[in-house]
PDB file of C-alpha atoms and ligand atoms in Angstrom:
ATOM      1  CA  UNK A   1      57.494  41.895   0.599  1.00 93.00           C
ATOM      2  CA  UNK A   2      55.058  43.656   3.333  1.00 98.00           C
ATOM      3  CA  UNK A   3      56.009  42.220   7.244  1.00 98.00           C
ATOM      4  CA  UNK A   4      52.895  40.506   8.481  1.00 98.00           C
ATOM      5  CA  UNK A   5      52.785  41.987  12.102  1.00 98.00           C
ATOM      6  CA  UNK A   6      50.865  38.532  13.395  1.00 98.00           C
ATOM      7  CA  UNK A   7      49.181  39.461  17.489  1.00 98.00           C
ATOM      8  CA  UNK A   8      50.529  36.194  18.736  1.00 98.00           C
ATOM      9  CA  UNK A   9      53.939  36.831  19.616  1.00 98.00           C
ATOM     10  CA  UNK A  10      52.816  40.186  21.187  1.00 98.00           C
ATOM     11  CA  UNK A  11      50.096  38.703  23.699  1.00 98.00           C
ATOM     12  CA  UNK A  12      52.536  36.165  24.274  1.00 98.00           C
ATOM     13  CA  UNK A  13      54.918  38.379  25.194  1.00 98.00           C
ATOM     14  CA  UNK A  14      52.453  40.321  27.401  1.00 98.00           C
ATOM     15  CA  UNK A  15      51.103  37.070  28.901  1.00 98.00           C
ATOM     16  CA  UNK A  16      55.096  36.105  30.149  1.00 98.00           C
ATOM     17  CA  UNK A  17      55.146  39.631  31.550  1.00 98.00           C
ATOM     18  CA  UNK A  18      51.985  39.216  32.983  1.00 98.00           C
ATOM     19  CA  UNK A  19      52.829  35.493  34.955  1.00 97.00           C
ATOM     20  CA  UNK A  20      53.040  37.233  38.430  1.00 97.00           C
ATOM     21  CA  UNK A  21      49.392  37.752  38.662  1.00 97.00           C
ATOM     22  CA  UNK A  22      48.961  34.062  38.381  1.00 98.00           C
ATOM     23  CA  UNK A  23      49.514  33.168  42.088  1.00 98.00           C
ATOM     24  CA  UNK A  24      46.749  36.581  43.098  1.00 98.00           C
ATOM     25  CA  UNK A  25      43.533  35.042  42.475  1.00 97.00           C
ATOM     26  CA  UNK A  26      42.505  38.390  40.738  1.00 98.00           C
ATOM     27  CA  UNK A  27      38.664  38.338  39.880  1.00 98.00           C
ATOM     28  CA  UNK A  28      37.571  39.891  36.772  1.00 98.00           C
ATOM     29  CA  UNK A  29      33.477  41.009  36.990  1.00 98.00           C
ATOM     30  CA  UNK A  30      32.231  40.756  33.034  1.00 98.00           C
ATOM     31  CA  UNK A  31      28.422  42.086  32.711  1.00 98.00           C
ATOM     32  CA  UNK A  32      26.802  41.376  29.449  1.00 97.00           C
ATOM     33  CA  UNK A  33      23.249  41.665  27.917  1.00 96.00           C
ATOM     34  CA  UNK A  34      21.139  38.452  28.377  1.00 94.00           C
ATOM     35  CA  UNK A  35      20.658  37.898  25.010  1.00 84.00           C
ATOM     36  CA  UNK A  36      24.036  38.708  23.636  1.00 87.00           C
ATOM     37  CA  UNK A  37      26.523  36.370  22.588  1.00 76.00           C
ATOM     38  CA  UNK A  38      28.864  39.581  22.495  1.00 74.00           C
ATOM     39  CA  UNK A  39      30.508  38.338  19.399  1.00 65.00           C
ATOM     40  CA  UNK A  40      32.386  35.612  20.288  1.00 74.00           C
ATOM     41  CA  UNK A  41      34.482  38.038  22.566  1.00 85.00           C
ATOM     42  CA  UNK A  42      33.523  35.935  25.666  1.00 90.00           C
ATOM     43  CA  UNK A  43      35.800  32.669  24.382  1.00 90.00           C
ATOM     44  CA  UNK A  44      39.047  34.526  23.747  1.00 92.00           C
ATOM     45  CA  UNK A  45      38.553  36.183  27.323  1.00 96.00           C
ATOM     46  CA  UNK A  46      37.948  32.955  29.028  1.00 96.00           C
ATOM     47  CA  UNK A  47      41.004  31.415  27.657  1.00 96.00           C
ATOM     48  CA  UNK A  48      43.144  34.560  28.636  1.00 97.00           C
ATOM     49  CA  UNK A  49      41.719  34.127  31.990  1.00 98.00           C
ATOM     50  CA  UNK A  50      42.766  30.717  32.476  1.00 98.00           C
ATOM     51  CA  UNK A  51      46.449  31.348  31.299  1.00 97.00           C
ATOM     52  CA  UNK A  52      46.873  34.168  33.768  1.00 98.00           C
ATOM     53  CA  UNK A  53      44.758  32.481  36.683  1.00 98.00           C
ATOM     54  CA  UNK A  54      41.971  34.811  36.734  1.00 98.00           C
ATOM     55  CA  UNK A  55      38.353  34.169  37.498  1.00 98.00           C
ATOM     56  CA  UNK A  56      35.613  35.810  35.090  1.00 98.00           C
ATOM     57  CA  UNK A  57      32.501  36.578  37.275  1.00 98.00           C
ATOM     58  CA  UNK A  58      30.040  36.718  34.906  1.00 97.00           C
ATOM     59  CA  UNK A  59      26.700  38.595  35.249  1.00 97.00           C
ATOM     60  CA  UNK A  60      23.658  38.726  32.720  1.00 97.00           C
ATOM     61  CA  UNK A  61      21.569  41.379  32.929  1.00 98.00           C
ATOM     62  CA  UNK A  62      18.405  42.328  31.100  1.00 97.00           C
ATOM     63  CA  UNK A  63      17.199  45.693  32.283  1.00 98.00           C
ATOM     64  CA  UNK A  64      18.921  48.938  32.357  1.00 98.00           C
ATOM     65  CA  UNK A  65      18.479  49.475  36.186  1.00 98.00           C
ATOM     66  CA  UNK A  66      19.932  45.642  36.522  1.00 98.00           C
ATOM     67  CA  UNK A  67      23.054  46.745  34.854  1.00 98.00           C
ATOM     68  CA  UNK A  68      23.505  50.209  36.973  1.00 98.00           C
ATOM     69  CA  UNK A  69      22.653  48.392  40.220  1.00 98.00           C
ATOM     70  CA  UNK A  70      25.555  45.520  38.983  1.00 98.00           C
ATOM     71  CA  UNK A  71      27.735  47.714  38.660  1.00 98.00           C
ATOM     72  CA  UNK A  72      27.773  49.626  41.914  1.00 98.00           C
ATOM     73  CA  UNK A  73      27.618  46.398  43.685  1.00 98.00           C
ATOM     74  CA  UNK A  74      31.097  44.890  42.020  1.00 98.00           C
ATOM     75  CA  UNK A  75      32.350  48.318  42.179  1.00 98.00           C
ATOM     76  CA  UNK A  76      32.176  47.902  45.964  1.00 98.00           C
ATOM     77  CA  UNK A  77      33.209  43.897  45.938  1.00 98.00           C
ATOM     78  CA  UNK A  78      36.534  43.660  47.278  1.00 97.00           C
ATOM     79  CA  UNK A  79      37.197  40.272  46.262  1.00 98.00           C
ATOM     80  CA  UNK A  80      36.123  42.294  42.595  1.00 98.00           C
ATOM     81  CA  UNK A  81      39.318  43.441  41.155  1.00 98.00           C
ATOM     82  CA  UNK A  82      37.979  44.692  37.710  1.00 98.00           C
ATOM     83  CA  UNK A  83      34.971  45.581  35.960  1.00 98.00           C
ATOM     84  CA  UNK A  84      33.939  44.864  32.059  1.00 98.00           C
ATOM     85  CA  UNK A  85      30.705  45.770  30.629  1.00 97.00           C
ATOM     86  CA  UNK A  86      30.963  43.732  27.415  1.00 96.00           C
ATOM     87  CA  UNK A  87      28.943  45.152  24.496  1.00 93.00           C
ATOM     88  CA  UNK A  88      27.001  44.809  22.778  1.00 93.00           C
ATOM     89  CA  UNK A  89      23.458  46.096  25.350  1.00 96.00           C
ATOM     90  CA  UNK A  90      20.477  47.345  23.460  1.00 96.00           C
ATOM     91  CA  UNK A  91      20.878  50.722  21.574  1.00 96.00           C
ATOM     92  CA  UNK A  92      18.365  52.923  24.009  1.00 97.00           C
ATOM     93  CA  UNK A  93      20.553  51.699  27.338  1.00 98.00           C
ATOM     94  CA  UNK A  94      22.134  54.811  28.613  1.00 97.00           C
ATOM     95  CA  UNK A  95      25.801  53.043  28.180  1.00 96.00           C
ATOM     96  CA  UNK A  96      27.759  55.723  29.283  1.00 95.00           C
ATOM     97  CA  UNK A  97      25.433  56.421  33.049  1.00 97.00           C
ATOM     98  CA  UNK A  98      26.380  52.457  33.436  1.00 97.00           C
ATOM     99  CA  UNK A  99      29.650  52.877  32.861  1.00 97.00           C
ATOM    100  CA  UNK A 100      30.713  55.581  34.423  1.00 98.00           C
ATOM    101  CA  UNK A 101      29.766  54.024  37.444  1.00 98.00           C
ATOM    102  CA  UNK A 102      32.751  52.106  37.834  1.00 98.00           C
ATOM    103  CA  UNK A 103      35.224  52.911  40.088  1.00 98.00           C
ATOM    104  CA  UNK A 104      38.268  54.110  37.918  1.00 98.00           C
ATOM    105  CA  UNK A 105      40.731  51.785  39.797  1.00 98.00           C
ATOM    106  CA  UNK A 106      38.558  49.194  38.322  1.00 98.00           C
ATOM    107  CA  UNK A 107      37.858  50.088  35.153  1.00 98.00           C
ATOM    108  CA  UNK A 108      39.878  47.781  32.608  1.00 98.00           C
ATOM    109  CA  UNK A 109      38.768  49.546  29.367  1.00 97.00           C
ATOM    110  CA  UNK A 110      40.279  52.656  31.021  1.00 97.00           C
ATOM    111  CA  UNK A 111      37.180  54.605  29.651  1.00 93.00           C
ATOM    112  CA  UNK A 112      36.131  56.227  33.094  1.00 97.00           C
ATOM    113  CA  UNK A 113      36.370  59.901  32.027  1.00 97.00           C
ATOM    114  CA  UNK A 114      38.865  60.066  34.930  1.00 97.00           C
ATOM    115  CA  UNK A 115      41.231  57.369  33.314  1.00 98.00           C
ATOM    116  CA  UNK A 116      40.601  59.280  29.873  1.00 97.00           C
ATOM    117  CA  UNK A 117      41.232  62.685  31.510  1.00 97.00           C
ATOM    118  CA  UNK A 118      44.572  61.300  32.939  1.00 98.00           C
ATOM    119  CA  UNK A 119      45.349  59.779  29.127  1.00 98.00           C
ATOM    120  CA  UNK A 120      44.944  63.367  27.734  1.00 97.00           C
ATOM    121  CA  UNK A 121      47.041  64.650  30.426  1.00 97.00           C
ATOM    122  CA  UNK A 122      50.020  62.284  29.083  1.00 95.00           C
ATOM    123  CA  UNK A 123      49.558  60.697  33.102  1.00 95.00           C
ATOM    124  CA  UNK A 124      47.284  57.824  32.477  1.00 93.00           C
ATOM    125  CA  UNK A 125      47.880  54.633  34.148  1.00 92.00           C
ATOM    126  CA  UNK A 126      45.303  52.786  32.392  1.00 97.00           C
ATOM    127  CA  UNK A 127      45.363  52.630  28.756  1.00 97.00           C
ATOM    128  CA  UNK A 128      42.421  51.556  26.885  1.00 98.00           C
ATOM    129  CA  UNK A 129      43.058  48.088  25.924  1.00 98.00           C
ATOM    130  CA  UNK A 130      43.163  48.387  21.890  1.00 98.00           C
ATOM    131  CA  UNK A 131      45.136  51.531  21.402  1.00 98.00           C
ATOM    132  CA  UNK A 132      47.768  50.044  23.804  1.00 98.00           C
ATOM    133  CA  UNK A 133      47.712  46.789  21.578  1.00 98.00           C
ATOM    134  CA  UNK A 134      48.063  49.062  18.492  1.00 98.00           C
ATOM    135  CA  UNK A 135      51.260  50.380  20.480  1.00 98.00           C
ATOM    136  CA  UNK A 136      52.673  47.237  21.489  1.00 98.00           C
ATOM    137  CA  UNK A 137      52.292  45.347  17.920  1.00 99.00           C
ATOM    138  CA  UNK A 138      54.579  48.662  16.727  1.00 98.00           C
ATOM    139  CA  UNK A 139      56.982  48.666  19.501  1.00 98.00           C
ATOM    140  CA  UNK A 140      57.511  44.818  18.891  1.00 98.00           C
ATOM    141  CA  UNK A 141      57.656  44.693  15.283  1.00 98.00           C
ATOM    142  CA  UNK A 142      60.217  48.066  15.442  1.00 98.00           C
ATOM    143  CA  UNK A 143      58.669  48.826  12.005  1.00 98.00           C
ATOM    144  CA  UNK A 144      59.369  52.447  11.986  1.00 98.00           C
ATOM    145  CA  UNK A 145      60.108  55.291  14.520  1.00 98.00           C
ATOM    146  CA  UNK A 146      56.620  57.070  15.894  1.00 98.00           C
ATOM    147  CA  UNK A 147      58.855  59.777  16.790  1.00 98.00           C
ATOM    148  CA  UNK A 148      58.307  62.605  13.814  1.00 98.00           C
ATOM    149  CA  UNK A 149      56.023  60.335  11.975  1.00 98.00           C
ATOM    150  CA  UNK A 150      53.372  61.371  10.138  1.00 98.00           C
ATOM    151  CA  UNK A 151      50.505  59.071  11.693  1.00 98.00           C
ATOM    152  CA  UNK A 152      46.756  58.833  10.619  1.00 98.00           C
ATOM    153  CA  UNK A 153      43.867  57.180  12.776  1.00 99.00           C
ATOM    154  CA  UNK A 154      40.257  56.902  11.132  1.00 98.00           C
ATOM    155  CA  UNK A 155      37.990  56.583  13.263  1.00 98.00           C
ATOM    156  CA  UNK A 156      37.362  58.681  16.259  1.00 98.00           C
ATOM    157  CA  UNK A 157      35.425  56.852  18.811  1.00 97.00           C
ATOM    158  CA  UNK A 158      36.257  57.071  22.787  1.00 95.00           C
ATOM    159  CA  UNK A 159      37.593  53.170  22.814  1.00 95.00           C
ATOM    160  CA  UNK A 160      39.809  53.027  19.847  1.00 98.00           C
ATOM    161  CA  UNK A 161      40.085  56.328  17.690  1.00 98.00           C
ATOM    162  CA  UNK A 162      40.213  59.165  20.370  1.00 98.00           C
ATOM    163  CA  UNK A 163      42.871  57.367  22.911  1.00 98.00           C
ATOM    164  CA  UNK A 164      44.622  56.101  19.801  1.00 98.00           C
ATOM    165  CA  UNK A 165      45.530  59.853  18.436  1.00 98.00           C
ATOM    166  CA  UNK A 166      46.378  60.882  22.317  1.00 98.00           C
ATOM    167  CA  UNK A 167      48.828  57.720  22.577  1.00 98.00           C
ATOM    168  CA  UNK A 168      50.348  58.470  19.311  1.00 98.00           C
ATOM    169  CA  UNK A 169      50.449  62.065  20.526  1.00 98.00           C
ATOM    170  CA  UNK A 170      52.242  61.263  23.276  1.00 97.00           C
ATOM    171  CA  UNK A 171      54.849  58.905  21.408  1.00 98.00           C
ATOM    172  CA  UNK A 172      55.708  62.387  19.538  1.00 98.00           C
ATOM    173  CA  UNK A 173      53.994  61.283  16.131  1.00 98.00           C
ATOM    174  CA  UNK A 174      52.277  64.128  14.349  1.00 98.00           C
ATOM    175  CA  UNK A 175      48.712  63.029  14.221  1.00 98.00           C
ATOM    176  CA  UNK A 176      45.376  63.756  12.088  1.00 98.00           C
ATOM    177  CA  UNK A 177      42.083  62.071  12.798  1.00 98.00           C
ATOM    178  CA  UNK A 178      40.202  61.494  10.050  1.00 98.00           C
ATOM    179  CA  UNK A 179      36.194  60.561  10.754  1.00 98.00           C
ATOM    180  CA  UNK A 180      32.909  60.247   8.377  1.00 98.00           C
ATOM    181  CA  UNK A 181      32.953  64.038   7.459  1.00 98.00           C
ATOM    182  CA  UNK A 182      36.373  64.483   6.815  1.00 98.00           C
ATOM    183  CA  UNK A 183      36.841  65.461   3.105  1.00 98.00           C
ATOM    184  CA  UNK A 184      39.292  63.917   0.834  1.00 97.00           C
ATOM    185  CA  UNK A 185      40.677  60.787   2.964  1.00 98.00           C
ATOM    186  CA  UNK A 186      43.118  59.599  -0.243  1.00 98.00           C
ATOM    187  CA  UNK A 187      44.712  63.031  -0.142  1.00 97.00           C
ATOM    188  CA  UNK A 188      45.500  62.969   3.805  1.00 97.00           C
ATOM    189  CA  UNK A 189      46.017  59.134   3.707  1.00 98.00           C
ATOM    190  CA  UNK A 190      48.467  58.751   0.855  1.00 97.00           C
ATOM    191  CA  UNK A 191      50.568  61.037   2.421  1.00 98.00           C
ATOM    192  CA  UNK A 192      51.230  59.517   6.086  1.00 98.00           C
ATOM    193  CA  UNK A 193      53.586  57.038   7.478  1.00 98.00           C
ATOM    194  CA  UNK A 194      51.443  54.989   9.387  1.00 98.00           C
ATOM    195  CA  UNK A 195      47.776  54.306   9.200  1.00 98.00           C
ATOM    196  CA  UNK A 196      45.770  52.976  12.433  1.00 99.00           C
ATOM    197  CA  UNK A 197      41.912  52.315  10.827  1.00 98.00           C
ATOM    198  CA  UNK A 198      39.118  51.609  13.416  1.00 98.00           C
ATOM    199  CA  UNK A 199      35.861  52.601  10.803  1.00 98.00           C
ATOM    200  CA  UNK A 200      34.348  49.020  10.909  1.00 97.00           C
ATOM    201  CA  UNK A 201      33.534  48.688   7.567  1.00 98.00           C
ATOM    202  CA  UNK A 202      35.268  46.141   5.257  1.00 97.00           C
ATOM    203  CA  UNK A 203      37.580  46.859   2.465  1.00 96.00           C
ATOM    204  CA  UNK A 204      37.628  50.445   3.269  1.00 98.00           C
ATOM    205  CA  UNK A 205      41.306  51.556   3.242  1.00 98.00           C
ATOM    206  CA  UNK A 206      42.490  50.694  -0.326  1.00 98.00           C
ATOM    207  CA  UNK A 207      45.490  51.057  -2.440  1.00 98.00           C
ATOM    208  CA  UNK A 208      43.858  54.758  -3.474  1.00 97.00           C
ATOM    209  CA  UNK A 209      44.468  55.133   0.484  1.00 97.00           C
ATOM    210  CA  UNK A 210      48.042  54.505   1.159  1.00 98.00           C
ATOM    211  CA  UNK A 211      51.472  55.920   0.182  1.00 98.00           C
ATOM    212  CA  UNK A 212      54.163  53.063  -1.149  1.00 98.00           C
ATOM    213  CA  UNK A 213      56.215  51.809   1.968  1.00 98.00           C
ATOM    214  CA  UNK A 214      53.485  52.717   5.018  1.00 98.00           C
ATOM    215  CA  UNK A 215      52.742  51.136   7.922  1.00 98.00           C
ATOM    216  CA  UNK A 216      49.208  50.226   8.320  1.00 98.00           C
ATOM    217  CA  UNK A 217      47.681  48.691  11.618  1.00 99.00           C
ATOM    218  CA  UNK A 218      43.942  47.503  10.713  1.00 98.00           C
ATOM    219  CA  UNK A 219      41.617  47.647  14.323  1.00 98.00           C
ATOM    220  CA  UNK A 220      38.125  46.869  12.204  1.00 98.00           C
ATOM    221  CA  UNK A 221      36.896  43.142  12.788  1.00 95.00           C
ATOM    222  CA  UNK A 222      33.905  43.043  10.684  1.00 95.00           C
ATOM    223  CA  UNK A 223      31.890  39.533  10.739  1.00 90.00           C
ATOM    224  CA  UNK A 224      30.351  39.032   6.957  1.00 89.00           C
ATOM    225  CA  UNK A 225      27.121  37.870   6.281  1.00 79.00           C
ATOM    226  CA  UNK A 226      27.620  34.278   6.859  1.00 76.00           C
ATOM    227  CA  UNK A 227      28.791  34.849  10.383  1.00 72.00           C
ATOM    228  CA  UNK A 228      31.781  32.741  10.207  1.00 81.00           C
ATOM    229  CA  UNK A 229      34.368  35.184   8.269  1.00 91.00           C
ATOM    230  CA  UNK A 230      36.156  37.722  10.171  1.00 93.00           C
ATOM    231  CA  UNK A 231      37.595  40.860   8.433  1.00 96.00           C
ATOM    232  CA  UNK A 232      39.201  44.030   8.831  1.00 98.00           C
ATOM    233  CA  UNK A 233      38.621  47.523   7.314  1.00 98.00           C
ATOM    234  CA  UNK A 234      41.789  47.125   5.125  1.00 98.00           C
ATOM    235  CA  UNK A 235      41.302  45.561   1.580  1.00 98.00           C
ATOM    236  CA  UNK A 236      44.330  43.383   2.305  1.00 97.00           C
ATOM    237  CA  UNK A 237      44.832  42.452  -1.427  1.00 97.00           C
ATOM    238  CA  UNK A 238      44.950  45.594  -2.916  1.00 98.00           C
ATOM    239  CA  UNK A 239      47.345  47.355  -0.196  1.00 98.00           C
ATOM    240  CA  UNK A 240      49.594  44.558   0.980  1.00 98.00           C
ATOM    241  CA  UNK A 241      51.857  44.482  -1.801  1.00 98.00           C
ATOM    242  CA  UNK A 242      52.406  48.682  -1.331  1.00 98.00           C
ATOM    243  CA  UNK A 243      53.137  49.067   2.094  1.00 98.00           C
ATOM    244  CA  UNK A 244      55.873  47.519   4.163  1.00 98.00           C
ATOM    245  CA  UNK A 245      54.074  46.438   6.849  1.00 98.00           C
ATOM    246  CA  UNK A 246      50.436  45.311   7.809  1.00 98.00           C
ATOM    247  CA  UNK A 247      48.810  43.659  10.641  1.00 98.00           C
ATOM    248  CA  UNK A 248      46.175  40.503   9.366  1.00 98.00           C
ATOM    249  CA  UNK A 249      42.772  40.208  10.188  1.00 98.00           C
ATOM    250  CA  UNK A 250      41.895  37.454  12.097  1.00 96.00           C
ATOM    251  CA  UNK A 251      45.262  37.148  14.510  1.00 97.00           C
ATOM    252  CA  UNK A 252      46.383  40.786  14.359  1.00 98.00           C
ATOM    253  CA  UNK A 253      45.121  43.307  16.690  1.00 98.00           C
ATOM    254  CA  UNK A 254      42.166  41.538  18.578  1.00 96.00           C
ATOM    255  CA  UNK A 255      44.231  38.939  20.411  1.00 96.00           C
ATOM    256  CA  UNK A 256      46.892  41.420  21.928  1.00 98.00           C
ATOM    257  CA  UNK A 257      43.810  43.772  22.848  1.00 98.00           C
ATOM    258  CA  UNK A 258      42.761  40.756  25.122  1.00 97.00           C
ATOM    259  CA  UNK A 259      46.260  40.278  26.782  1.00 98.00           C
ATOM    260  CA  UNK A 260      46.114  44.294  27.255  1.00 98.00           C
ATOM    261  CA  UNK A 261      42.851  44.231  29.076  1.00 98.00           C
ATOM    262  CA  UNK A 262      44.257  41.740  31.076  1.00 98.00           C
ATOM    263  CA  UNK A 263      47.515  43.814  31.956  1.00 98.00           C
ATOM    264  CA  UNK A 264      44.924  46.790  32.973  1.00 98.00           C
ATOM    265  CA  UNK A 265      43.390  44.132  35.508  1.00 98.00           C
ATOM    266  CA  UNK A 266      46.782  43.999  36.733  1.00 98.00           C
ATOM    267  CA  UNK A 267      47.420  47.425  37.282  1.00 98.00           C
ATOM    268  CA  UNK A 268      43.824  47.830  38.699  1.00 98.00           C
ATOM    269  CA  UNK A 269      45.030  44.968  41.458  1.00 98.00           C
ATOM    270  CA  UNK A 270      48.208  47.068  41.937  1.00 97.00           C
ATOM    271  CA  UNK A 271      46.207  49.993  42.451  1.00 95.00           C
ATOM    272  CA  UNK A 272      43.852  48.586  44.658  1.00 95.00           C
ATOM    273  CA  UNK A 273      46.522  46.904  47.337  1.00 93.00           C
ATOM    274  CA  UNK A 274      49.024  50.351  47.364  1.00 85.00           C
TER     275      UNK A 274
HETATM  276  P1  NAP B 301      32.337  53.280  16.142  1.00 70.10           P
HETATM  277  O1  NAP B 301      32.582  53.547  17.433  1.00 70.10           O
HETATM  278  O2  NAP B 301      31.669  52.857  15.363  1.00 70.10           O
HETATM  279  O3  NAP B 301      33.930  54.120  15.417  1.00 70.10           O
HETATM  280  C1  NAP B 301      33.407  54.059  13.967  1.00 70.10           C
HETATM  281  C2  NAP B 301      34.457  55.706  13.610  1.00 70.10           C
HETATM  282  O4  NAP B 301      34.738  55.256  12.091  1.00 70.10           O
HETATM  283  C3  NAP B 301      33.442  56.741  13.629  1.00 70.10           C
HETATM  284  O5  NAP B 301      34.297  57.617  14.276  1.00 70.10           O
HETATM  285  C4  NAP B 301      33.102  56.795  12.770  1.00 70.10           C
HETATM  286  O6  NAP B 301      33.109  58.737  12.352  1.00 70.10           O
HETATM  287  C5  NAP B 301      34.330  56.809  11.354  1.00 70.10           C
HETATM  288  N1  NAP B 301      33.808  56.744  10.013  1.00 70.10           N
HETATM  289  C6  NAP B 301      32.814  55.703   9.345  1.00 70.10           C
HETATM  290  N2  NAP B 301      32.478  56.092   8.366  1.00 70.10           N
HETATM  291  C7  NAP B 301      33.719  56.326   8.284  1.00 70.10           C
HETATM  292  C8  NAP B 301      34.474  56.924   7.135  1.00 70.10           C
HETATM  293  N3  NAP B 301      33.605  56.562   5.803  1.00 70.10           N
HETATM  294  N4  NAP B 301      34.975  57.767   6.789  1.00 70.10           N
HETATM  295  C9  NAP B 301      35.835  58.077   7.544  1.00 70.10           C
HETATM  296  N5  NAP B 301      35.641  57.629   8.965  1.00 70.10           N
HETATM  297  C10 NAP B 301      34.046  56.773   8.821  1.00 70.10           C
HETATM  298  O7  NAP B 301      33.759  51.929  15.900  1.00 70.10           O
HETATM  299  P2  NAP B 301      34.474  51.524  16.977  1.00 70.10           P
HETATM  300  O8  NAP B 301      34.162  50.850  18.091  1.00 70.10           O
HETATM  301  O9  NAP B 301      35.728  52.710  16.808  1.00 70.10           O
HETATM  302  O10 NAP B 301      35.275  50.039  16.330  1.00 70.10           O
HETATM  303  C11 NAP B 301      35.933  50.542  14.432  1.00 70.10           C
HETATM  304  C12 NAP B 301      35.647  49.013  14.255  1.00 70.10           C
HETATM  305  O11 NAP B 301      36.554  48.337  15.158  1.00 70.10           O
HETATM  306  C13 NAP B 301      34.706  48.083  14.386  1.00 70.10           C
HETATM  307  O12 NAP B 301      35.157  46.924  13.015  1.00 70.10           O
HETATM  308  C14 NAP B 301      35.112  47.739  16.187  1.00 70.10           C
HETATM  309  O13 NAP B 301      34.515  45.982  15.736  1.00 70.10           O
HETATM  310  C15 NAP B 301      36.599  47.208  15.712  1.00 70.10           C
HETATM  311  N6  NAP B 301      37.110  46.974  16.897  1.00 70.10           N
HETATM  312  C16 NAP B 301      38.601  46.219  17.166  1.00 70.10           C
HETATM  313  C17 NAP B 301      39.222  46.134  18.288  1.00 70.10           C
HETATM  314  C18 NAP B 301      40.236  44.981  18.207  1.00 70.10           C
HETATM  315  O14 NAP B 301      40.513  44.596  19.110  1.00 70.10           O
HETATM  316  N7  NAP B 301      40.435  44.538  17.089  1.00 70.10           N
HETATM  317  C19 NAP B 301      38.411  46.503  19.251  1.00 70.10           C
HETATM  318  C20 NAP B 301      37.456  47.508  19.452  1.00 70.10           C
HETATM  319  C21 NAP B 301      36.855  47.727  18.188  1.00 70.10           C
HETATM  320  P3  NAP B 301      32.226  59.618  13.304  1.00 70.10           P
HETATM  321  O15 NAP B 301      32.705  59.720  14.192  1.00 70.10           O
HETATM  322  O16 NAP B 301      32.053  60.975  12.153  1.00 70.10           O
HETATM  323  O17 NAP B 301      30.942  58.599  12.796  1.00 70.10           O
END
C-alpha cells in the first residue's frame, strides 16, 4: 500500500522550527488585485501568519502603476520584512516588471532573478516555496534516496518546475524536465523513480505514466467547475495502487508551501539585520 505523504505533519514541523519568529513581530506585505479572491489562498496565509505572530499588511491595487508604486514603497519601508505579490493579476499587466522591483532580501517567493540565479549556482539562501515544500515532504517521509534517483519534473514554470529541477539536481538526482512540447511522456515517466507533476490539469497523470513502486508528488491544484472541489494533476484512483508513495490533493504540497513561504520571510528578516 502506498504511503500517503500528507502535508500537515511536515508543515507542523516547519512551524515548530519557526517558533523564534513569534517574538520578532514581523510584517509581510501582500499585494493583490482588487477583484481577486486569490483562489482562497489568503485565508490559509492568514491562519499561518496568526500562528507565527506575523502581521499581514494587505494592499489592493486596481492599476498596474499602483502595483509598481506599491512594490517600491513596501521595498523602501523598514517595517515591511517581506513582499508577496498574490496572483492572479490581470493578464495584460507586466507581472515580471513589478516582481523585479521587489528587493531580493524581501523576496519571499524567491523568484527575483538574483535569487533564482543564486539558486542556479547552488548558493541560493531563499528557495521558492513550492519546490522547497516538495523537498521537505520527501525528506520528512524519507521514501527514496534522492541521490542518483531518476527524477522527472513535469512542468517548467519559473515558480515550480524550473526551481524544482534545480533543487533536485543539487540533491544529486538525475533530473529530466518535461513540458507541453515533450514527445511521448509515458515513455519518460514510466522510467522515473520520482515524478513531480505541476501542470495544472486534473487527472493528467494516469496509470500509463508511472512505474510500479515510484514516488509521486502532485503539485497540481485545480478547482473543479462547481468551485467547491480541489483536485491535483494525478488520477489518484489509477495511480495510487501502483506507487510506493504519493501526496494527496488537497492536504499535500499546498499547506507545506505556505509554511515554506514563512520560512523565507524569516530568512529575509535575518538577511536584513545582518
Ligand atoms: P503554469 O505556469 O501554467 O505551468 C504549467 C506547466 O505545465 C508548463 O511548463 C507547461 O508547459 C506544462 N504543461 C502543460 N501541458 C502539458 C502537457 N500536456 N504535458 C507536459 N507538460 C505540460 O503552472 P504552475 O504555476 O507551474 O502551476 C502548475 C500547477 O501547480 C497548477 O495547478 C497550480 O495551481 C499548482 N500550484 C500548486 C502549488 C502548491 O503549493 N500546491 C504552488 C504553485 C502552483 P509549457 O511550458 O510548454 O507551456
